PDB file of C-alpha atoms in Angstrom:
ATOM      1  CA  ALA A   1     -73.084  -4.505 -33.235  1.00  0.00           C
ATOM      2  CA  GLN A   2     -70.144  -6.028 -35.009  1.00  0.00           C
ATOM      3  CA  SER A   3     -69.890  -9.774 -35.463  1.00  0.00           C
ATOM      4  CA  VAL A   4     -67.652 -12.304 -37.163  1.00  0.00           C
ATOM      5  CA  THR A   5     -68.836 -15.632 -38.527  1.00  0.00           C
ATOM      6  CA  GLN A   6     -66.555 -18.512 -39.305  1.00  0.00           C
ATOM      7  CA  PRO A   7     -69.017 -21.134 -40.556  1.00  0.00           C
ATOM      8  CA  ASP A   8     -66.653 -24.101 -40.422  1.00  0.00           C
ATOM      9  CA  ILE A   9     -65.811 -25.358 -36.936  1.00  0.00           C
ATOM     10  CA  HIS A  10     -63.191 -27.716 -38.322  1.00  0.00           C
ATOM     11  CA  ILE A  11     -61.783 -28.617 -41.725  1.00  0.00           C
ATOM     12  CA  THR A  12     -59.605 -31.539 -42.767  1.00  0.00           C
ATOM     13  CA  VAL A  13     -57.271 -31.074 -45.716  1.00  0.00           C
ATOM     14  CA  SER A  14     -54.747 -33.456 -47.203  1.00  0.00           C
ATOM     15  CA  GLU A  15     -51.144 -32.340 -47.088  1.00  0.00           C
ATOM     16  CA  GLY A  16     -50.296 -30.576 -50.336  1.00  0.00           C
ATOM     17  CA  ALA A  17     -53.904 -29.707 -51.117  1.00  0.00           C
ATOM     18  CA  SER A  18     -55.248 -26.180 -51.262  1.00  0.00           C
ATOM     19  CA  LEU A  19     -57.076 -24.543 -48.361  1.00  0.00           C
ATOM     20  CA  GLU A  20     -59.788 -21.932 -47.997  1.00  0.00           C
ATOM     21  CA  LEU A  21     -61.151 -20.822 -44.631  1.00  0.00           C
ATOM     22  CA  ARG A  22     -64.252 -18.679 -44.687  1.00  0.00           C
ATOM     23  CA  CYS A  23     -64.948 -15.511 -42.748  1.00  0.00           C
ATOM     24  CA  ASN A  24     -67.941 -13.195 -42.951  1.00  0.00           C
ATOM     25  CA  TYR A  25     -68.347 -10.075 -40.888  1.00  0.00           C
ATOM     26  CA  SER A  26     -70.979  -7.563 -39.937  1.00  0.00           C
ATOM     27  CA  TYR A  27     -69.789  -4.034 -39.223  1.00  0.00           C
ATOM     28  CA  GLY A  28     -70.918  -0.422 -39.673  1.00  0.00           C
ATOM     29  CA  ALA A  29     -68.200   0.327 -42.204  1.00  0.00           C
ATOM     30  CA  THR A  30     -65.252  -1.558 -43.634  1.00  0.00           C
ATOM     31  CA  PRO A  31     -63.219  -2.360 -40.581  1.00  0.00           C
ATOM     32  CA  TYR A  32     -59.683  -3.510 -40.236  1.00  0.00           C
ATOM     33  CA  LEU A  33     -59.624  -7.244 -40.961  1.00  0.00           C
ATOM     34  CA  PHE A  34     -57.203  -9.774 -39.578  1.00  0.00           C
ATOM     35  CA  TRP A  35     -56.414 -13.463 -39.582  1.00  0.00           C
ATOM     36  CA  TYR A  36     -54.652 -15.000 -36.582  1.00  0.00           C
ATOM     37  CA  VAL A  37     -53.384 -18.539 -36.044  1.00  0.00           C
ATOM     38  CA  GLN A  38     -53.212 -20.331 -32.698  1.00  0.00           C
ATOM     39  CA  SER A  39     -51.220 -23.511 -32.156  1.00  0.00           C
ATOM     40  CA  PRO A  40     -52.058 -25.686 -29.134  1.00  0.00           C
ATOM     41  CA  GLY A  41     -50.963 -24.065 -25.892  1.00  0.00           C
ATOM     42  CA  GLN A  42     -49.817 -20.944 -27.662  1.00  0.00           C
ATOM     43  CA  GLY A  43     -51.036 -17.401 -28.041  1.00  0.00           C
ATOM     44  CA  LEU A  44     -52.371 -16.000 -31.274  1.00  0.00           C
ATOM     45  CA  GLN A  45     -50.007 -15.022 -34.079  1.00  0.00           C
ATOM     46  CA  LEU A  46     -50.931 -12.520 -36.773  1.00  0.00           C
ATOM     47  CA  LEU A  47     -50.990 -14.012 -40.273  1.00  0.00           C
ATOM     48  CA  LEU A  48     -52.151 -10.998 -42.274  1.00  0.00           C
ATOM     49  CA  LYS A  49     -54.263  -7.855 -42.184  1.00  0.00           C
ATOM     50  CA  TYR A  50     -56.302  -5.639 -44.511  1.00  0.00           C
ATOM     51  CA  PHE A  51     -57.815  -2.190 -44.491  1.00  0.00           C
ATOM     52  CA  SER A  52     -57.733  -0.748 -47.972  1.00  0.00           C
ATOM     53  CA  GLY A  53     -56.070  -1.054 -51.344  1.00  0.00           C
ATOM     54  CA  ASP A  54     -55.474  -4.292 -53.195  1.00  0.00           C
ATOM     55  CA  THR A  55     -58.150  -6.729 -52.089  1.00  0.00           C
ATOM     56  CA  LEU A  56     -55.741  -9.671 -52.176  1.00  0.00           C
ATOM     57  CA  VAL A  57     -53.288  -9.485 -49.307  1.00  0.00           C
ATOM     58  CA  GLN A  58     -50.272 -11.642 -48.658  1.00  0.00           C
ATOM     59  CA  GLY A  59     -49.281 -12.820 -45.226  1.00  0.00           C
ATOM     60  CA  ILE A  60     -46.704 -14.957 -43.522  1.00  0.00           C
ATOM     61  CA  LYS A  61     -46.243 -18.697 -44.016  1.00  0.00           C
ATOM     62  CA  GLY A  62     -47.570 -18.554 -47.584  1.00  0.00           C
ATOM     63  CA  PHE A  63     -51.099 -17.490 -46.626  1.00  0.00           C
ATOM     64  CA  GLU A  64     -53.181 -14.952 -48.492  1.00  0.00           C
ATOM     65  CA  ALA A  65     -56.663 -13.548 -48.033  1.00  0.00           C
ATOM     66  CA  GLU A  66     -59.155 -11.888 -50.336  1.00  0.00           C
ATOM     67  CA  PHE A  67     -61.493  -9.117 -49.255  1.00  0.00           C
ATOM     68  CA  LYS A  68     -64.869  -8.990 -51.001  1.00  0.00           C
ATOM     69  CA  ARG A  69     -66.879  -5.959 -49.967  1.00  0.00           C
ATOM     70  CA  SER A  70     -70.071  -7.111 -51.686  1.00  0.00           C
ATOM     71  CA  GLN A  71     -70.041 -10.340 -49.681  1.00  0.00           C
ATOM     72  CA  SER A  72     -68.605  -8.901 -46.442  1.00  0.00           C
ATOM     73  CA  SER A  73     -66.084 -11.690 -46.606  1.00  0.00           C
ATOM     74  CA  PHE A  74     -62.392 -12.054 -45.917  1.00  0.00           C
ATOM     75  CA  ASN A  75     -61.467 -15.634 -46.761  1.00  0.00           C
ATOM     76  CA  LEU A  76     -58.064 -17.100 -46.021  1.00  0.00           C
ATOM     77  CA  ARG A  77     -56.313 -19.288 -48.588  1.00  0.00           C
ATOM     78  CA  LYS A  78     -53.159 -21.290 -49.051  1.00  0.00           C
ATOM     79  CA  PRO A  79     -52.247 -23.087 -52.283  1.00  0.00           C
ATOM     80  CA  SER A  80     -50.506 -26.052 -50.658  1.00  0.00           C
ATOM     81  CA  VAL A  81     -50.994 -27.012 -47.027  1.00  0.00           C
ATOM     82  CA  HIS A  82     -48.162 -28.392 -44.888  1.00  0.00           C
ATOM     83  CA  TRP A  83     -48.611 -30.609 -41.834  1.00  0.00           C
ATOM     84  CA  SER A  84     -47.254 -27.775 -39.691  1.00  0.00           C
ATOM     85  CA  ASP A  85     -50.253 -25.630 -40.671  1.00  0.00           C
ATOM     86  CA  ALA A  86     -52.512 -27.706 -38.423  1.00  0.00           C
ATOM     87  CA  ALA A  87     -53.815 -25.205 -35.879  1.00  0.00           C
ATOM     88  CA  GLU A  88     -56.846 -23.065 -35.110  1.00  0.00           C
ATOM     89  CA  TYR A  89     -57.453 -20.017 -37.264  1.00  0.00           C
ATOM     90  CA  PHE A  90     -59.324 -16.922 -36.136  1.00  0.00           C
ATOM     91  CA  CYS A  91     -60.737 -14.107 -38.215  1.00  0.00           C
ATOM     92  CA  ALA A  92     -61.020 -10.763 -36.417  1.00  0.00           C
ATOM     93  CA  VAL A  93     -62.410  -7.322 -37.214  1.00  0.00           C
ATOM     94  CA  GLY A  94     -62.302  -3.953 -35.562  1.00  0.00           C
ATOM     95  CA  TYR A  95     -60.282  -0.841 -34.952  1.00  0.00           C
ATOM     96  CA  SER A  96     -58.842  -0.222 -31.527  1.00  0.00           C
ATOM     97  CA  THR A  97     -60.375  -3.390 -30.113  1.00  0.00           C
ATOM     98  CA  LEU A  98     -60.988  -6.572 -32.029  1.00  0.00           C
ATOM     99  CA  THR A  99     -63.962  -8.908 -32.298  1.00  0.00           C
ATOM    100  CA  PHE A 100     -62.949 -12.471 -33.037  1.00  0.00           C
ATOM    101  CA  GLY A 101     -64.806 -15.276 -34.726  1.00  0.00           C
ATOM    102  CA  LYS A 102     -65.172 -18.645 -33.021  1.00  0.00           C
ATOM    103  CA  GLY A 103     -62.324 -20.102 -35.015  1.00  0.00           C
ATOM    104  CA  THR A 104     -61.805 -22.924 -37.499  1.00  0.00           C
ATOM    105  CA  MET A 105     -59.694 -25.897 -36.513  1.00  0.00           C
ATOM    106  CA  LEU A 106     -57.548 -27.094 -39.407  1.00  0.00           C
ATOM    107  CA  LEU A 107     -56.558 -30.743 -39.454  1.00  0.00           C
ATOM    108  CA  VAL A 108     -53.995 -31.930 -42.009  1.00  0.00           C
ATOM    109  CA  SER A 109     -54.066 -35.533 -43.123  1.00  0.00           C
ATOM    110  CA  PRO A 110     -51.017 -37.282 -44.598  1.00  0.00           C
TER     111      PRO A 110
ATOM    112  CA  GLU B   1     -37.555  -8.732 -28.811  1.00  0.00           C
ATOM    113  CA  ALA B   2     -39.023 -10.608 -25.886  1.00  0.00           C
ATOM    114  CA  GLY B   3     -42.686 -11.490 -26.237  1.00  0.00           C
ATOM    115  CA  VAL B   4     -45.610 -10.999 -23.902  1.00  0.00           C
ATOM    116  CA  ALA B   5     -44.998 -12.968 -20.717  1.00  0.00           C
ATOM    117  CA  GLN B   6     -47.819 -14.476 -18.678  1.00  0.00           C
ATOM    118  CA  SER B   7     -47.876 -16.533 -15.511  1.00  0.00           C
ATOM    119  CA  PRO B   8     -48.887 -18.993 -14.331  1.00  0.00           C
ATOM    120  CA  ARG B   9     -49.431 -21.222 -17.382  1.00  0.00           C
ATOM    121  CA  TYR B  10     -52.031 -23.343 -15.586  1.00  0.00           C
ATOM    122  CA  LYS B  11     -54.181 -22.898 -12.519  1.00  0.00           C
ATOM    123  CA  ILE B  12     -56.766 -25.162 -10.943  1.00  0.00           C
ATOM    124  CA  ILE B  13     -58.983 -23.777  -8.195  1.00  0.00           C
ATOM    125  CA  GLU B  14     -62.281 -24.592  -6.575  1.00  0.00           C
ATOM    126  CA  LYS B  15     -65.318 -22.411  -7.105  1.00  0.00           C
ATOM    127  CA  ARG B  16     -65.576 -19.435  -4.765  1.00  0.00           C
ATOM    128  CA  GLN B  17     -61.785 -19.266  -4.428  1.00  0.00           C
ATOM    129  CA  SER B  18     -59.781 -16.341  -5.754  1.00  0.00           C
ATOM    130  CA  VAL B  19     -57.073 -16.339  -8.399  1.00  0.00           C
ATOM    131  CA  ALA B  20     -54.715 -13.818  -9.984  1.00  0.00           C
ATOM    132  CA  PHE B  21     -52.927 -13.756 -13.313  1.00  0.00           C
ATOM    133  CA  TRP B  22     -49.909 -11.688 -14.219  1.00  0.00           C
ATOM    134  CA  CYS B  23     -48.847 -10.187 -17.539  1.00  0.00           C
ATOM    135  CA  ASN B  24     -45.690  -8.404 -18.641  1.00  0.00           C
ATOM    136  CA  PRO B  25     -46.166  -6.813 -22.085  1.00  0.00           C
ATOM    137  CA  ILE B  26     -43.551  -6.192 -24.721  1.00  0.00           C
ATOM    138  CA  SER B  27     -41.236  -3.413 -23.631  1.00  0.00           C
ATOM    139  CA  GLY B  28     -42.497  -0.019 -24.724  1.00  0.00           C
ATOM    140  CA  HIS B  29     -46.007  -1.171 -25.570  1.00  0.00           C
ATOM    141  CA  ALA B  30     -48.441   1.356 -24.195  1.00  0.00           C
ATOM    142  CA  THR B  31     -51.620  -0.647 -24.687  1.00  0.00           C
ATOM    143  CA  LEU B  32     -52.436  -3.844 -22.844  1.00  0.00           C
ATOM    144  CA  TYR B  33     -55.452  -6.108 -23.253  1.00  0.00           C
ATOM    145  CA  TRP B  34     -56.895  -9.015 -21.326  1.00  0.00           C
ATOM    146  CA  TYR B  35     -58.960 -11.490 -23.313  1.00  0.00           C
ATOM    147  CA  GLN B  36     -60.980 -14.478 -22.121  1.00  0.00           C
ATOM    148  CA  GLN B  37     -61.059 -17.501 -24.438  1.00  0.00           C
ATOM    149  CA  ILE B  38     -63.602 -20.140 -23.493  1.00  0.00           C
ATOM    150  CA  LEU B  39     -63.106 -23.552 -25.074  1.00  0.00           C
ATOM    151  CA  GLY B  40     -64.514 -23.599 -28.594  1.00  0.00           C
ATOM    152  CA  GLN B  41     -64.827 -19.841 -28.845  1.00  0.00           C
ATOM    153  CA  GLY B  42     -62.754 -16.926 -30.000  1.00  0.00           C
ATOM    154  CA  PRO B  43     -61.105 -14.537 -27.565  1.00  0.00           C
ATOM    155  CA  LYS B  44     -63.408 -11.990 -25.937  1.00  0.00           C
ATOM    156  CA  LEU B  45     -62.042  -8.681 -24.719  1.00  0.00           C
ATOM    157  CA  LEU B  46     -62.307  -8.160 -20.975  1.00  0.00           C
ATOM    158  CA  ILE B  47     -60.372  -4.936 -20.511  1.00  0.00           C
ATOM    159  CA  GLN B  48     -58.062  -2.576 -22.394  1.00  0.00           C
ATOM    160  CA  PHE B  49     -55.481  -0.307 -20.759  1.00  0.00           C
ATOM    161  CA  GLN B  50     -53.695   2.637 -22.336  1.00  0.00           C
ATOM    162  CA  ASN B  51     -50.638   3.127 -20.131  1.00  0.00           C
ATOM    163  CA  ASN B  52     -52.169   2.838 -16.641  1.00  0.00           C
ATOM    164  CA  GLY B  53     -55.646   4.074 -17.567  1.00  0.00           C
ATOM    165  CA  VAL B  54     -58.649   1.947 -18.491  1.00  0.00           C
ATOM    166  CA  VAL B  55     -59.907   2.516 -22.043  1.00  0.00           C
ATOM    167  CA  ASP B  56     -62.590  -0.166 -22.264  1.00  0.00           C
ATOM    168  CA  ASP B  57     -63.880  -2.465 -19.540  1.00  0.00           C
ATOM    169  CA  SER B  58     -67.440  -2.774 -20.766  1.00  0.00           C
ATOM    170  CA  GLN B  59     -67.302  -6.586 -20.907  1.00  0.00           C
ATOM    171  CA  LEU B  60     -65.527  -7.114 -17.600  1.00  0.00           C
ATOM    172  CA  PRO B  61     -67.799  -8.749 -14.970  1.00  0.00           C
ATOM    173  CA  LYS B  62     -66.956  -6.157 -12.359  1.00  0.00           C
ATOM    174  CA  ASP B  63     -68.705  -7.947  -9.523  1.00  0.00           C
ATOM    175  CA  ARG B  64     -65.990 -10.596  -9.560  1.00  0.00           C
ATOM    176  CA  PHE B  65     -63.234  -9.522 -11.955  1.00  0.00           C
ATOM    177  CA  SER B  66     -60.726  -6.745 -11.398  1.00  0.00           C
ATOM    178  CA  ALA B  67     -57.594  -5.663 -13.225  1.00  0.00           C
ATOM    179  CA  GLU B  68     -54.905  -3.117 -12.668  1.00  0.00           C
ATOM    180  CA  ARG B  69     -51.850  -1.747 -14.393  1.00  0.00           C
ATOM    181  CA  LEU B  70     -50.405   0.501 -11.727  1.00  0.00           C
ATOM    182  CA  LYS B  71     -47.172   1.679 -13.336  1.00  0.00           C
ATOM    183  CA  GLY B  72     -48.261   1.366 -16.939  1.00  0.00           C
ATOM    184  CA  VAL B  73     -46.213  -1.774 -17.477  1.00  0.00           C
ATOM    185  CA  ASP B  74     -47.177  -5.057 -15.778  1.00  0.00           C
ATOM    186  CA  SER B  75     -50.790  -5.952 -15.214  1.00  0.00           C
ATOM    187  CA  THR B  76     -52.711  -8.329 -12.984  1.00  0.00           C
ATOM    188  CA  LEU B  77     -56.168  -9.757 -13.530  1.00  0.00           C
ATOM    189  CA  LYS B  78     -58.021 -11.098 -10.497  1.00  0.00           C
ATOM    190  CA  ILE B  79     -61.142 -13.184 -10.098  1.00  0.00           C
ATOM    191  CA  GLN B  80     -62.865 -13.316  -6.721  1.00  0.00           C
ATOM    192  CA  PRO B  81     -64.878 -15.420  -6.192  1.00  0.00           C
ATOM    193  CA  ALA B  82     -64.452 -17.766  -9.147  1.00  0.00           C
ATOM    194  CA  LYS B  83     -67.364 -19.565 -10.775  1.00  0.00           C
ATOM    195  CA  LEU B  84     -67.382 -22.722 -12.850  1.00  0.00           C
ATOM    196  CA  GLU B  85     -68.073 -20.684 -16.001  1.00  0.00           C
ATOM    197  CA  ASP B  86     -64.810 -18.789 -15.516  1.00  0.00           C
ATOM    198  CA  SER B  87     -62.904 -21.845 -16.733  1.00  0.00           C
ATOM    199  CA  ALA B  88     -61.086 -20.538 -19.793  1.00  0.00           C
ATOM    200  CA  VAL B  89     -57.736 -19.414 -21.147  1.00  0.00           C
ATOM    201  CA  TYR B  90     -56.894 -15.856 -20.175  1.00  0.00           C
ATOM    202  CA  LEU B  91     -54.802 -14.154 -22.820  1.00  0.00           C
ATOM    203  CA  CYS B  92     -52.825 -10.996 -22.396  1.00  0.00           C
ATOM    204  CA  ALA B  93     -51.906  -8.951 -25.453  1.00  0.00           C
ATOM    205  CA  SER B  94     -50.075  -5.705 -26.034  1.00  0.00           C
ATOM    206  CA  SER B  95     -49.623  -3.224 -28.846  1.00  0.00           C
ATOM    207  CA  ALA B  96     -47.457  -0.178 -29.348  1.00  0.00           C
ATOM    208  CA  VAL B  97     -50.373   2.219 -29.584  1.00  0.00           C
ATOM    209  CA  GLY B  98     -54.081   1.858 -29.049  1.00  0.00           C
ATOM    210  CA  GLU B  99     -55.388   4.255 -31.635  1.00  0.00           C
ATOM    211  CA  SER B 100     -54.906   2.021 -34.625  1.00  0.00           C
ATOM    212  CA  SER B 101     -54.797  -1.710 -34.414  1.00  0.00           C
ATOM    213  CA  TYR B 102     -53.854  -1.907 -38.083  1.00  0.00           C
ATOM    214  CA  ASN B 103     -50.458  -0.278 -37.749  1.00  0.00           C
ATOM    215  CA  SER B 104     -49.823  -1.749 -34.369  1.00  0.00           C
ATOM    216  CA  PRO B 105     -51.212  -5.265 -34.317  1.00  0.00           C
ATOM    217  CA  LEU B 106     -51.702  -7.224 -31.141  1.00  0.00           C
ATOM    218  CA  HIS B 107     -48.950  -9.443 -29.750  1.00  0.00           C
ATOM    219  CA  PHE B 108     -50.351 -12.220 -27.580  1.00  0.00           C
ATOM    220  CA  GLY B 109     -48.877 -14.131 -24.689  1.00  0.00           C
ATOM    221  CA  ASN B 110     -49.322 -17.893 -24.380  1.00  0.00           C
ATOM    222  CA  GLY B 111     -52.130 -17.498 -21.898  1.00  0.00           C
ATOM    223  CA  THR B 112     -53.096 -18.901 -18.513  1.00  0.00           C
ATOM    224  CA  ARG B 113     -55.430 -21.877 -18.560  1.00  0.00           C
ATOM    225  CA  LEU B 114     -57.817 -21.677 -15.594  1.00  0.00           C
ATOM    226  CA  THR B 115     -59.882 -24.648 -14.473  1.00  0.00           C
ATOM    227  CA  VAL B 116     -62.538 -24.030 -11.831  1.00  0.00           C
ATOM    228  CA  THR B 117     -63.868 -27.199 -10.160  1.00  0.00           C
TER     229      THR B 117
END
């Protein structure tokens, strides 16, 4: 059965510092991979997605993610975090239906 | 384009009562999903519709949960009777097609937060 692991429940980053959120997955083959962001009281918004090709994908809001097949990982990165990036981030895998990780809450300190 | 609309935003009920949630997907989106998001967890799929037919309801607790999408547009999700563990945010999402989530990613509504006391 497929599963998604986000090992960090919450992360605190200083504004302007770099960010990396980890995601590992277990799936029969390379699935579609996604990162979503959820602000308080809001639905989930797609940041970026990957299926094949260049293993470094660019998304909205300055985010990028790198797929590493050998590690079954799809980590999300941002070079410089802004206070408005504080939110919960979900990694998801699948095809027609998605399996989500438990999420990582990002806190941004001044 | 208008987003996925859900109502109500909040609902508080006592256990054993019934409750219904409504979802209006993005116009033209054939596929509609209901997800349950318990506090501290990621969304879990409850049911997927393709037009007005059910594609996947394997994780829907059918003894108490029901959902319908009669005309292939709006959908309602009902819980009867509610239990304490049903307290969660219920998210509706839609996509243009259901065959490939990559080319037609999910668009989520803001959810309904249910509290069962």
